[in-house]
Amino acid sequence: MGRVSGKVAIVTGGASGIGEATAKILAKEGARTAVVDIDDDNGKRVVSEIRDAGGTAGYWHTDVSREKEVAQSFADIFQKFGSLHILVNNAGIAGHARPTHETPTEEWDRVMDVNLKGTFFCTKYAVPYILKSGGGSVINVSSIMGILGGPTPVYNTSKGAIRQLTKSDAVTYASRNIRFNSVHPGYIITPLFKKLAEKSPLGVEGSIKAESEKIPLGRMGTPEDIAYGILFLASDESSYITGMEMIIDGGKIIV
Ligand SMILES: NC(=O)c1ccc[n+]([C@@H]2O[C@H](COP(=O)([O-])OP(=O)(O)OC[C@H]3O[C@@H](n4cnc5c(N)ncnc54)[C@H](O)[C@@H]3O)[C@@H](O)[C@H]2O)c1
């Protein structure tokens, strides 16, 4: 028996990084898994790797910032798998590190649309199916930057709002057997991190070394470090945990 056997899961942003690791681990532990993303090539690659490993998965092209696409895909997913128990709101994009007064309004809107409104849309359209399935678990991927201050105000604000939405939804849906928790990764080596590091004066390897020195456990995180936290929150092992923020950062936030 896998740790989430018999459950159906949706992972947004499942084509890369933390979402890819999460989709693979949930499927390995028995969940029938829907990978939702806008990167079709990688989304289909992840699904075929899950199937090759003996798991059950499907890919749905969905921009989480577009309400109609989310509504349609989630209806299809529910029809295909017949139930829904786990939603991982992971799709996210970074903003640029620049002061608020220099942040273009278009950038503010885009980051908020994907990170925050995307989480809202996916929750809005998943909850009715989770209720029909008898309850479940929603995991919202925030960041340690949703708790701390820093030089990227739009990203940090979107992640702080996700933390708050999680706690409000945890209260609202507790009596209906849906748990909501947020996960707060620290510095994790993923394509998103590498894209940002390439542009920095230190480059990718230099950035990994510099970041690692600031982390008590002495290394940056892997996508699997985060995915195992999400797996715990998705499974019935965490059935008494709701409204919690799970910080997975090698101790970064405590120093
Ligand atoms: N990497 C880190 O250090 C780090 C730290 C803290 C939090 N996070 C958060 O973890 C999550 C995953 O990040 P990652 O590092 O794995 O990034 P990533 O870029 O590797 O993966 C993000 C995925 O989201 C998809 N995506 C982007 N916009 C989308 C949209 N509109 N609709 C659907 N899918 C979309 C991308 O195509 C990609 O597959 C994000 O929410 C990010 O903010 C990452």
mmCIF file of C-alpha atoms and ligand atoms in Angstrom:
data_model
loop_
_atom_site.group_PDB
_atom_site.id
_atom_site.type_symbol
_atom_site.label_atom_id
_atom_site.label_comp_id
_atom_site.label_asym_id
_atom_site.label_seq_id
_atom_site.Cartn_x
_atom_site.Cartn_y
_atom_site.Cartn_z
ATOM 1 C CA MET A 1 0.000 0.000 0.000
ATOM 2 C CA GLY A 2 1.318 3.443 -0.930
ATOM 3 C CA ARG A 3 0.979 6.383 1.441
ATOM 4 C CA VAL A 4 -1.723 7.981 -0.766
ATOM 5 C CA SER A 5 -3.189 4.858 -2.366
ATOM 6 C CA GLY A 6 -6.762 5.240 -3.604
ATOM 7 C CA LYS A 7 -6.509 9.018 -3.803
ATOM 8 C CA VAL A 8 -6.655 11.341 -6.816
ATOM 9 C CA ALA A 9 -4.299 14.329 -6.917
ATOM 10 C CA ILE A 10 -3.892 17.466 -9.009
ATOM 11 C CA VAL A 11 -0.432 19.068 -9.090
ATOM 12 C CA THR A 12 -0.218 22.464 -10.769
ATOM 13 C CA GLY A 13 3.116 23.406 -12.288
ATOM 14 C CA GLY A 14 3.775 19.667 -12.400
ATOM 15 C CA ALA A 15 6.032 19.824 -15.463
ATOM 16 C CA SER A 16 9.164 21.051 -13.675
ATOM 17 C CA GLY A 17 11.062 21.382 -10.413
ATOM 18 C CA ILE A 18 9.108 20.976 -7.177
ATOM 19 C CA GLY A 19 5.851 20.169 -9.032
ATOM 20 C CA GLU A 20 7.524 17.439 -11.103
ATOM 21 C CA ALA A 21 9.046 15.810 -8.012
ATOM 22 C CA THR A 22 5.698 16.065 -6.198
ATOM 23 C CA ALA A 23 3.701 14.519 -9.057
ATOM 24 C CA LYS A 24 6.191 11.634 -9.305
ATOM 25 C CA ILE A 25 6.281 10.962 -5.547
ATOM 26 C CA LEU A 26 2.470 11.153 -5.154
ATOM 27 C CA ALA A 27 2.075 8.741 -8.098
ATOM 28 C CA LYS A 28 4.755 6.404 -6.714
ATOM 29 C CA GLU A 29 2.846 6.370 -3.411
ATOM 30 C CA GLY A 30 -0.352 5.314 -5.161
ATOM 31 C CA ALA A 31 -2.252 8.493 -6.138
ATOM 32 C CA ARG A 32 -3.738 8.793 -9.588
ATOM 33 C CA THR A 33 -2.157 12.089 -10.532
ATOM 34 C CA ALA A 34 -3.153 14.924 -12.866
ATOM 35 C CA VAL A 35 -0.238 17.051 -14.011
ATOM 36 C CA VAL A 36 -1.415 20.575 -14.839
ATOM 37 C CA ASP A 37 0.909 23.040 -16.581
ATOM 38 C CA ILE A 38 1.440 25.271 -19.623
ATOM 39 C CA ASP A 39 4.689 23.535 -20.614
ATOM 40 C CA ASP A 40 3.202 20.738 -22.699
ATOM 41 C CA ASP A 41 6.465 19.001 -23.664
ATOM 42 C CA ASN A 42 7.670 18.645 -20.099
ATOM 43 C CA GLY A 43 4.168 17.944 -18.751
ATOM 44 C CA LYS A 44 3.816 15.010 -21.140
ATOM 45 C CA ARG A 45 7.378 13.856 -20.348
ATOM 46 C CA VAL A 46 6.572 13.767 -16.603
ATOM 47 C CA VAL A 47 3.383 11.775 -17.262
ATOM 48 C CA SER A 48 5.181 9.264 -19.452
ATOM 49 C CA GLU A 49 7.943 8.845 -16.822
ATOM 50 C CA ILE A 50 5.268 8.223 -14.160
ATOM 51 C CA ARG A 51 3.584 5.628 -16.374
ATOM 52 C CA ASP A 52 6.917 3.943 -17.184
ATOM 53 C CA ALA A 53 7.468 3.611 -13.437
ATOM 54 C CA GLY A 54 4.062 1.889 -13.073
ATOM 55 C CA GLY A 55 2.005 4.875 -11.877
ATOM 56 C CA THR A 56 -1.229 6.395 -13.181
ATOM 57 C CA ALA A 57 -1.171 9.958 -14.506
ATOM 58 C CA GLY A 58 -2.543 12.317 -17.144
ATOM 59 C CA TYR A 59 -1.555 15.727 -18.462
ATOM 60 C CA TRP A 60 -3.873 18.736 -18.778
ATOM 61 C CA HIS A 61 -2.688 21.941 -20.448
ATOM 62 C CA THR A 62 -3.975 24.652 -18.110
ATOM 63 C CA ASP A 63 -2.898 28.202 -17.434
ATOM 64 C CA VAL A 64 -3.854 28.558 -13.764
ATOM 65 C CA SER A 65 -4.400 32.300 -14.213
ATOM 66 C CA ARG A 66 -7.258 31.649 -16.676
ATOM 67 C CA GLU A 67 -10.470 30.807 -14.870
ATOM 68 C CA LYS A 68 -12.201 29.050 -17.770
ATOM 69 C CA GLU A 69 -9.201 26.790 -18.446
ATOM 70 C CA VAL A 70 -9.032 25.779 -14.778
ATOM 71 C CA ALA A 71 -12.787 25.096 -14.649
ATOM 72 C CA GLN A 72 -12.682 22.971 -17.818
ATOM 73 C CA SER A 73 -9.563 20.978 -16.908
ATOM 74 C CA PHE A 74 -10.729 20.212 -13.376
ATOM 75 C CA ALA A 75 -14.112 19.036 -14.711
ATOM 76 C CA ASP A 76 -12.263 16.737 -17.161
ATOM 77 C CA ILE A 77 -9.948 15.432 -14.438
ATOM 78 C CA PHE A 78 -12.884 14.657 -12.139
ATOM 79 C CA GLN A 79 -14.711 12.916 -14.964
ATOM 80 C CA LYS A 80 -11.647 10.843 -15.887
ATOM 81 C CA PHE A 81 -10.635 9.749 -12.367
ATOM 82 C CA GLY A 82 -14.078 9.829 -10.690
ATOM 83 C CA SER A 83 -12.928 11.608 -7.517
ATOM 84 C CA LEU A 84 -10.502 14.234 -6.196
ATOM 85 C CA HIS A 85 -8.773 14.305 -2.795
ATOM 86 C CA ILE A 86 -5.507 16.246 -3.138
ATOM 87 C CA LEU A 87 -4.758 19.625 -4.708
ATOM 88 C CA VAL A 88 -1.192 20.925 -4.769
ATOM 89 C CA ASN A 89 -1.186 24.606 -5.745
ATOM 90 C CA ASN A 90 2.434 24.793 -6.863
ATOM 91 C CA ALA A 91 2.513 26.697 -10.191
ATOM 92 C CA GLY A 92 4.388 29.931 -9.663
ATOM 93 C CA ILE A 93 6.606 32.517 -11.286
ATOM 94 C CA ALA A 94 9.227 34.869 -9.890
ATOM 95 C CA GLY A 95 9.239 38.645 -10.091
ATOM 96 C CA HIS A 96 12.310 40.827 -10.503
ATOM 97 C CA ALA A 97 14.197 42.083 -7.487
ATOM 98 C CA ARG A 98 13.389 45.781 -7.634
ATOM 99 C CA PRO A 99 11.778 48.327 -5.338
ATOM 100 C CA THR A 100 8.011 48.704 -5.364
ATOM 101 C CA HIS A 101 8.128 52.144 -7.002
ATOM 102 C CA GLU A 102 10.115 50.686 -9.916
ATOM 103 C CA THR A 103 7.961 47.576 -10.382
ATOM 104 C CA PRO A 104 5.987 47.754 -13.641
ATOM 105 C CA THR A 105 2.259 47.355 -13.083
ATOM 106 C CA GLU A 106 2.178 44.624 -15.761
ATOM 107 C CA GLU A 107 4.731 42.603 -13.771
ATOM 108 C CA TRP A 108 2.770 43.092 -10.551
ATOM 109 C CA ASP A 109 -0.399 41.870 -12.265
ATOM 110 C CA ARG A 110 1.243 38.847 -13.925
ATOM 111 C CA VAL A 111 2.925 37.565 -10.743
ATOM 112 C CA MET A 112 -0.270 38.075 -8.733
ATOM 113 C CA ASP A 113 -2.371 36.476 -11.472
ATOM 114 C CA VAL A 114 -0.314 33.290 -11.599
ATOM 115 C CA ASN A 115 0.773 32.886 -7.975
ATOM 116 C CA LEU A 116 -2.234 34.202 -6.064
ATOM 117 C CA LYS A 117 -5.213 34.272 -8.415
ATOM 118 C CA GLY A 118 -4.073 30.905 -9.818
ATOM 119 C CA THR A 119 -4.196 29.450 -6.299
ATOM 120 C CA PHE A 120 -7.652 30.998 -5.829
ATOM 121 C CA PHE A 121 -9.013 29.652 -9.150
ATOM 122 C CA CYS A 122 -7.639 26.140 -8.586
ATOM 123 C CA THR A 123 -9.013 26.016 -5.040
ATOM 124 C CA LYS A 124 -12.364 27.416 -6.187
ATOM 125 C CA TYR A 125 -12.811 24.726 -8.826
ATOM 126 C CA ALA A 126 -11.250 21.820 -6.881
ATOM 127 C CA VAL A 127 -13.224 22.238 -3.638
ATOM 128 C CA PRO A 128 -16.626 21.114 -5.023
ATOM 129 C CA TYR A 129 -15.027 17.906 -6.348
ATOM 130 C CA ILE A 130 -13.111 17.295 -3.103
ATOM 131 C CA LEU A 131 -16.398 17.721 -1.180
ATOM 132 C CA LYS A 132 -18.128 15.233 -3.497
ATOM 133 C CA SER A 133 -15.243 12.827 -2.785
ATOM 134 C CA GLY A 134 -15.705 13.023 0.994
ATOM 135 C CA GLY A 135 -12.909 15.467 1.821
ATOM 136 C CA GLY A 136 -9.199 15.818 1.276
ATOM 137 C CA SER A 137 -6.113 17.962 1.542
ATOM 138 C CA VAL A 138 -5.009 21.158 -0.208
ATOM 139 C CA ILE A 139 -1.343 22.099 -0.094
ATOM 140 C CA ASN A 140 -0.412 25.633 -1.147
ATOM 141 C CA VAL A 141 3.219 26.194 -2.100
ATOM 142 C CA SER A 142 4.275 29.530 -0.630
ATOM 143 C CA SER A 143 7.921 30.349 0.207
ATOM 144 C CA ILE A 144 10.020 31.478 3.148
ATOM 145 C CA MET A 145 9.694 34.798 1.309
ATOM 146 C CA GLY A 146 5.989 34.709 2.176
ATOM 147 C CA ILE A 147 7.101 35.163 5.799
ATOM 148 C CA LEU A 148 10.271 37.259 5.504
ATOM 149 C CA GLY A 149 10.859 40.634 3.879
ATOM 150 C CA GLY A 150 13.158 40.939 0.866
ATOM 151 C CA PRO A 151 13.994 42.765 -2.342
ATOM 152 C CA THR A 152 11.274 41.231 -4.558
ATOM 153 C CA PRO A 153 8.085 42.827 -3.160
ATOM 154 C CA VAL A 154 5.614 41.473 -5.701
ATOM 155 C CA TYR A 155 6.733 37.843 -5.348
ATOM 156 C CA ASN A 156 6.945 38.073 -1.559
ATOM 157 C CA THR A 157 3.508 39.679 -1.342
ATOM 158 C CA SER A 158 1.951 36.980 -3.524
ATOM 159 C CA LYS A 159 3.479 34.289 -1.301
ATOM 160 C CA GLY A 160 2.445 36.060 1.916
ATOM 161 C CA ALA A 161 -1.116 36.235 0.629
ATOM 162 C CA ILE A 162 -1.053 32.502 -0.155
ATOM 163 C CA ARG A 163 -0.045 31.856 3.472
ATOM 164 C CA GLN A 164 -3.051 33.880 4.647
ATOM 165 C CA LEU A 165 -5.494 32.338 2.158
ATOM 166 C CA THR A 166 -4.395 28.922 3.441
ATOM 167 C CA LYS A 167 -5.234 29.780 7.042
ATOM 168 C CA SER A 168 -8.624 31.292 6.120
ATOM 169 C CA ASP A 169 -9.553 28.265 4.021
ATOM 170 C CA ALA A 170 -8.357 25.926 6.777
ATOM 171 C CA VAL A 171 -10.907 27.518 9.132
ATOM 172 C CA THR A 172 -13.690 27.653 6.543
ATOM 173 C CA TYR A 173 -13.465 24.047 5.378
ATOM 174 C CA ALA A 174 -12.363 22.222 8.551
ATOM 175 C CA SER A 175 -15.918 21.124 9.368
ATOM 176 C CA ARG A 176 -16.251 19.776 5.832
ATOM 177 C CA ASN A 177 -13.145 17.619 6.127
ATOM 178 C CA ILE A 178 -10.812 19.524 3.824
ATOM 179 C CA ARG A 179 -7.450 20.400 5.334
ATOM 180 C CA PHE A 180 -5.385 23.344 4.044
ATOM 181 C CA ASN A 181 -1.681 23.763 4.757
ATOM 182 C CA SER A 182 1.063 25.887 3.235
ATOM 183 C CA VAL A 183 4.578 24.728 2.420
ATOM 184 C CA HIS A 184 7.403 27.267 2.560
ATOM 185 C CA PRO A 185 10.481 26.178 0.628
ATOM 186 C CA GLY A 186 13.797 27.895 1.218
ATOM 187 C CA TYR A 187 16.385 27.934 -1.563
ATOM 188 C CA ILE A 188 15.767 24.950 -3.819
ATOM 189 C CA ILE A 189 17.747 23.972 -6.906
ATOM 190 C CA THR A 190 15.127 23.945 -9.688
ATOM 191 C CA PRO A 191 14.931 25.390 -13.229
ATOM 192 C CA LEU A 192 13.319 28.532 -11.701
ATOM 193 C CA PHE A 193 16.306 29.043 -9.373
ATOM 194 C CA LYS A 194 18.804 28.328 -12.173
ATOM 195 C CA LYS A 195 17.131 30.856 -14.489
ATOM 196 C CA LEU A 196 17.507 33.571 -11.826
ATOM 197 C CA ALA A 197 21.077 32.500 -10.891
ATOM 198 C CA GLU A 198 22.254 32.579 -14.524
ATOM 199 C CA LYS A 199 21.593 36.316 -14.536
ATOM 200 C CA SER A 200 23.496 36.969 -11.286
ATOM 201 C CA PRO A 201 27.203 37.896 -11.272
ATOM 202 C CA LEU A 202 28.029 34.610 -9.452
ATOM 203 C CA GLY A 203 26.396 32.350 -12.041
ATOM 204 C CA VAL A 204 24.643 29.074 -11.169
ATOM 205 C CA GLU A 205 27.505 27.201 -9.442
ATOM 206 C CA GLY A 206 28.673 30.342 -7.592
ATOM 207 C CA SER A 207 25.121 31.081 -6.440
ATOM 208 C CA ILE A 208 24.623 27.522 -5.167
ATOM 209 C CA LYS A 209 27.885 27.770 -3.197
ATOM 210 C CA ALA A 210 27.056 31.227 -1.803
ATOM 211 C CA GLU A 211 23.520 30.247 -0.776
ATOM 212 C CA SER A 212 24.693 26.944 0.755
ATOM 213 C CA GLU A 213 27.051 28.801 3.092
ATOM 214 C CA LYS A 214 24.087 30.720 4.559
ATOM 215 C CA ILE A 215 22.065 27.575 5.337
ATOM 216 C CA PRO A 216 22.583 25.757 8.674
ATOM 217 C CA LEU A 217 22.298 22.320 7.034
ATOM 218 C CA GLY A 218 25.010 23.441 4.595
ATOM 219 C CA ARG A 219 23.272 22.855 1.264
ATOM 220 C CA MET A 220 20.472 24.105 -0.935
ATOM 221 C CA GLY A 221 17.339 21.980 -1.086
ATOM 222 C CA THR A 222 16.246 19.530 -3.759
ATOM 223 C CA PRO A 223 12.746 19.337 -5.270
ATOM 224 C CA GLU A 224 12.365 15.989 -3.468
ATOM 225 C CA ASP A 225 13.026 17.652 -0.076
ATOM 226 C CA ILE A 226 9.863 19.695 -0.672
ATOM 227 C CA ALA A 227 7.872 16.906 -2.322
ATOM 228 C CA TYR A 228 8.232 14.637 0.726
ATOM 229 C CA GLY A 229 6.786 17.384 2.944
ATOM 230 C CA ILE A 230 3.881 17.764 0.523
ATOM 231 C CA LEU A 231 3.364 13.975 0.481
ATOM 232 C CA PHE A 232 3.038 13.958 4.288
ATOM 233 C CA LEU A 233 0.468 16.785 4.194
ATOM 234 C CA ALA A 234 -1.422 15.061 1.365
ATOM 235 C CA SER A 235 -1.587 11.728 3.174
ATOM 236 C CA ASP A 236 -3.814 10.693 6.085
ATOM 237 C CA GLU A 237 -0.672 10.644 8.266
ATOM 238 C CA SER A 238 -1.291 14.391 8.748
ATOM 239 C CA SER A 239 -5.040 14.069 9.395
ATOM 240 C CA TYR A 240 -4.910 16.319 12.525
ATOM 241 C CA ILE A 241 -2.901 19.083 10.818
ATOM 242 C CA THR A 242 -4.618 22.056 9.209
ATOM 243 C CA GLY A 243 -3.734 25.739 8.820
ATOM 244 C CA MET A 244 -0.074 24.956 9.426
ATOM 245 C CA GLU A 245 2.911 26.455 7.647
ATOM 246 C CA MET A 246 5.553 23.811 6.953
ATOM 247 C CA ILE A 247 8.930 25.492 6.489
ATOM 248 C CA ILE A 248 11.399 23.323 4.545
ATOM 249 C CA ASP A 249 14.591 25.356 4.265
ATOM 250 C CA GLY A 250 17.535 23.582 5.910
ATOM 251 C CA GLY A 251 17.182 25.973 8.849
ATOM 252 C CA LYS A 252 17.622 29.153 6.774
ATOM 253 C CA ILE A 253 14.815 31.058 8.481
ATOM 254 C CA ILE A 254 16.119 30.546 12.035
ATOM 255 C CA VAL A 255 19.493 32.262 11.578
HETATM 256 N N1 LIG B 1 12.929 27.060 -6.325
HETATM 257 C C1 LIG B 1 12.890 27.705 -5.178
HETATM 258 O O1 LIG B 1 13.931 28.026 -4.587
HETATM 259 C C2 LIG B 1 11.565 28.054 -4.547
HETATM 260 C C3 LIG B 1 11.574 28.587 -3.254
HETATM 261 C C4 LIG B 1 10.372 28.921 -2.653
HETATM 262 C C5 LIG B 1 9.171 28.705 -3.311
HETATM 263 N N2 LIG B 1 9.180 28.184 -4.562
HETATM 264 C C6 LIG B 1 7.881 27.992 -5.207
HETATM 265 O O2 LIG B 1 7.743 26.642 -5.607
HETATM 266 C C7 LIG B 1 6.894 26.568 -6.762
HETATM 267 C C8 LIG B 1 7.576 25.765 -7.847
HETATM 268 O O3 LIG B 1 8.783 26.419 -8.179
HETATM 269 P P1 LIG B 1 9.970 25.705 -8.970
HETATM 270 O O4 LIG B 1 11.221 26.277 -8.421
HETATM 271 O O5 LIG B 1 9.762 24.238 -9.016
HETATM 272 O O6 LIG B 1 9.736 26.389 -10.415
HETATM 273 P P2 LIG B 1 9.834 25.818 -11.918
HETATM 274 O O7 LIG B 1 9.944 27.027 -12.781
HETATM 275 O O8 LIG B 1 10.848 24.758 -12.025
HETATM 276 O O9 LIG B 1 8.389 25.173 -12.108
HETATM 277 C C9 LIG B 1 7.232 25.948 -12.133
HETATM 278 C C10 LIG B 1 6.237 25.292 -13.067
HETATM 279 O O10 LIG B 1 5.061 26.107 -13.067
HETATM 280 C C11 LIG B 1 4.606 26.201 -14.420
HETATM 281 N N3 LIG B 1 3.809 27.407 -14.607
HETATM 282 C C12 LIG B 1 4.237 28.696 -14.666
HETATM 283 N N4 LIG B 1 3.207 29.520 -14.914
HETATM 284 C C13 LIG B 1 2.098 28.735 -15.019
HETATM 285 C C14 LIG B 1 0.731 29.001 -15.275
HETATM 286 N N5 LIG B 1 0.297 30.236 -15.501
HETATM 287 N N6 LIG B 1 -0.126 27.949 -15.297
HETATM 288 C C15 LIG B 1 0.300 26.696 -15.097
HETATM 289 N N7 LIG B 1 1.588 26.372 -14.855
HETATM 290 C C16 LIG B 1 2.475 27.387 -14.817
HETATM 291 C C17 LIG B 1 5.896 26.234 -15.245
HETATM 292 O O11 LIG B 1 5.656 25.922 -16.610
HETATM 293 C C18 LIG B 1 6.738 25.207 -14.523
HETATM 294 O O12 LIG B 1 6.534 23.906 -15.042
HETATM 295 C C19 LIG B 1 6.593 28.021 -7.166
HETATM 296 O O13 LIG B 1 5.337 28.394 -6.647
HETATM 297 C C20 LIG B 1 7.714 28.806 -6.481
HETATM 298 O O14 LIG B 1 7.344 30.130 -6.205
HETATM 299 C C21 LIG B 1 10.342 27.845 -5.197
#
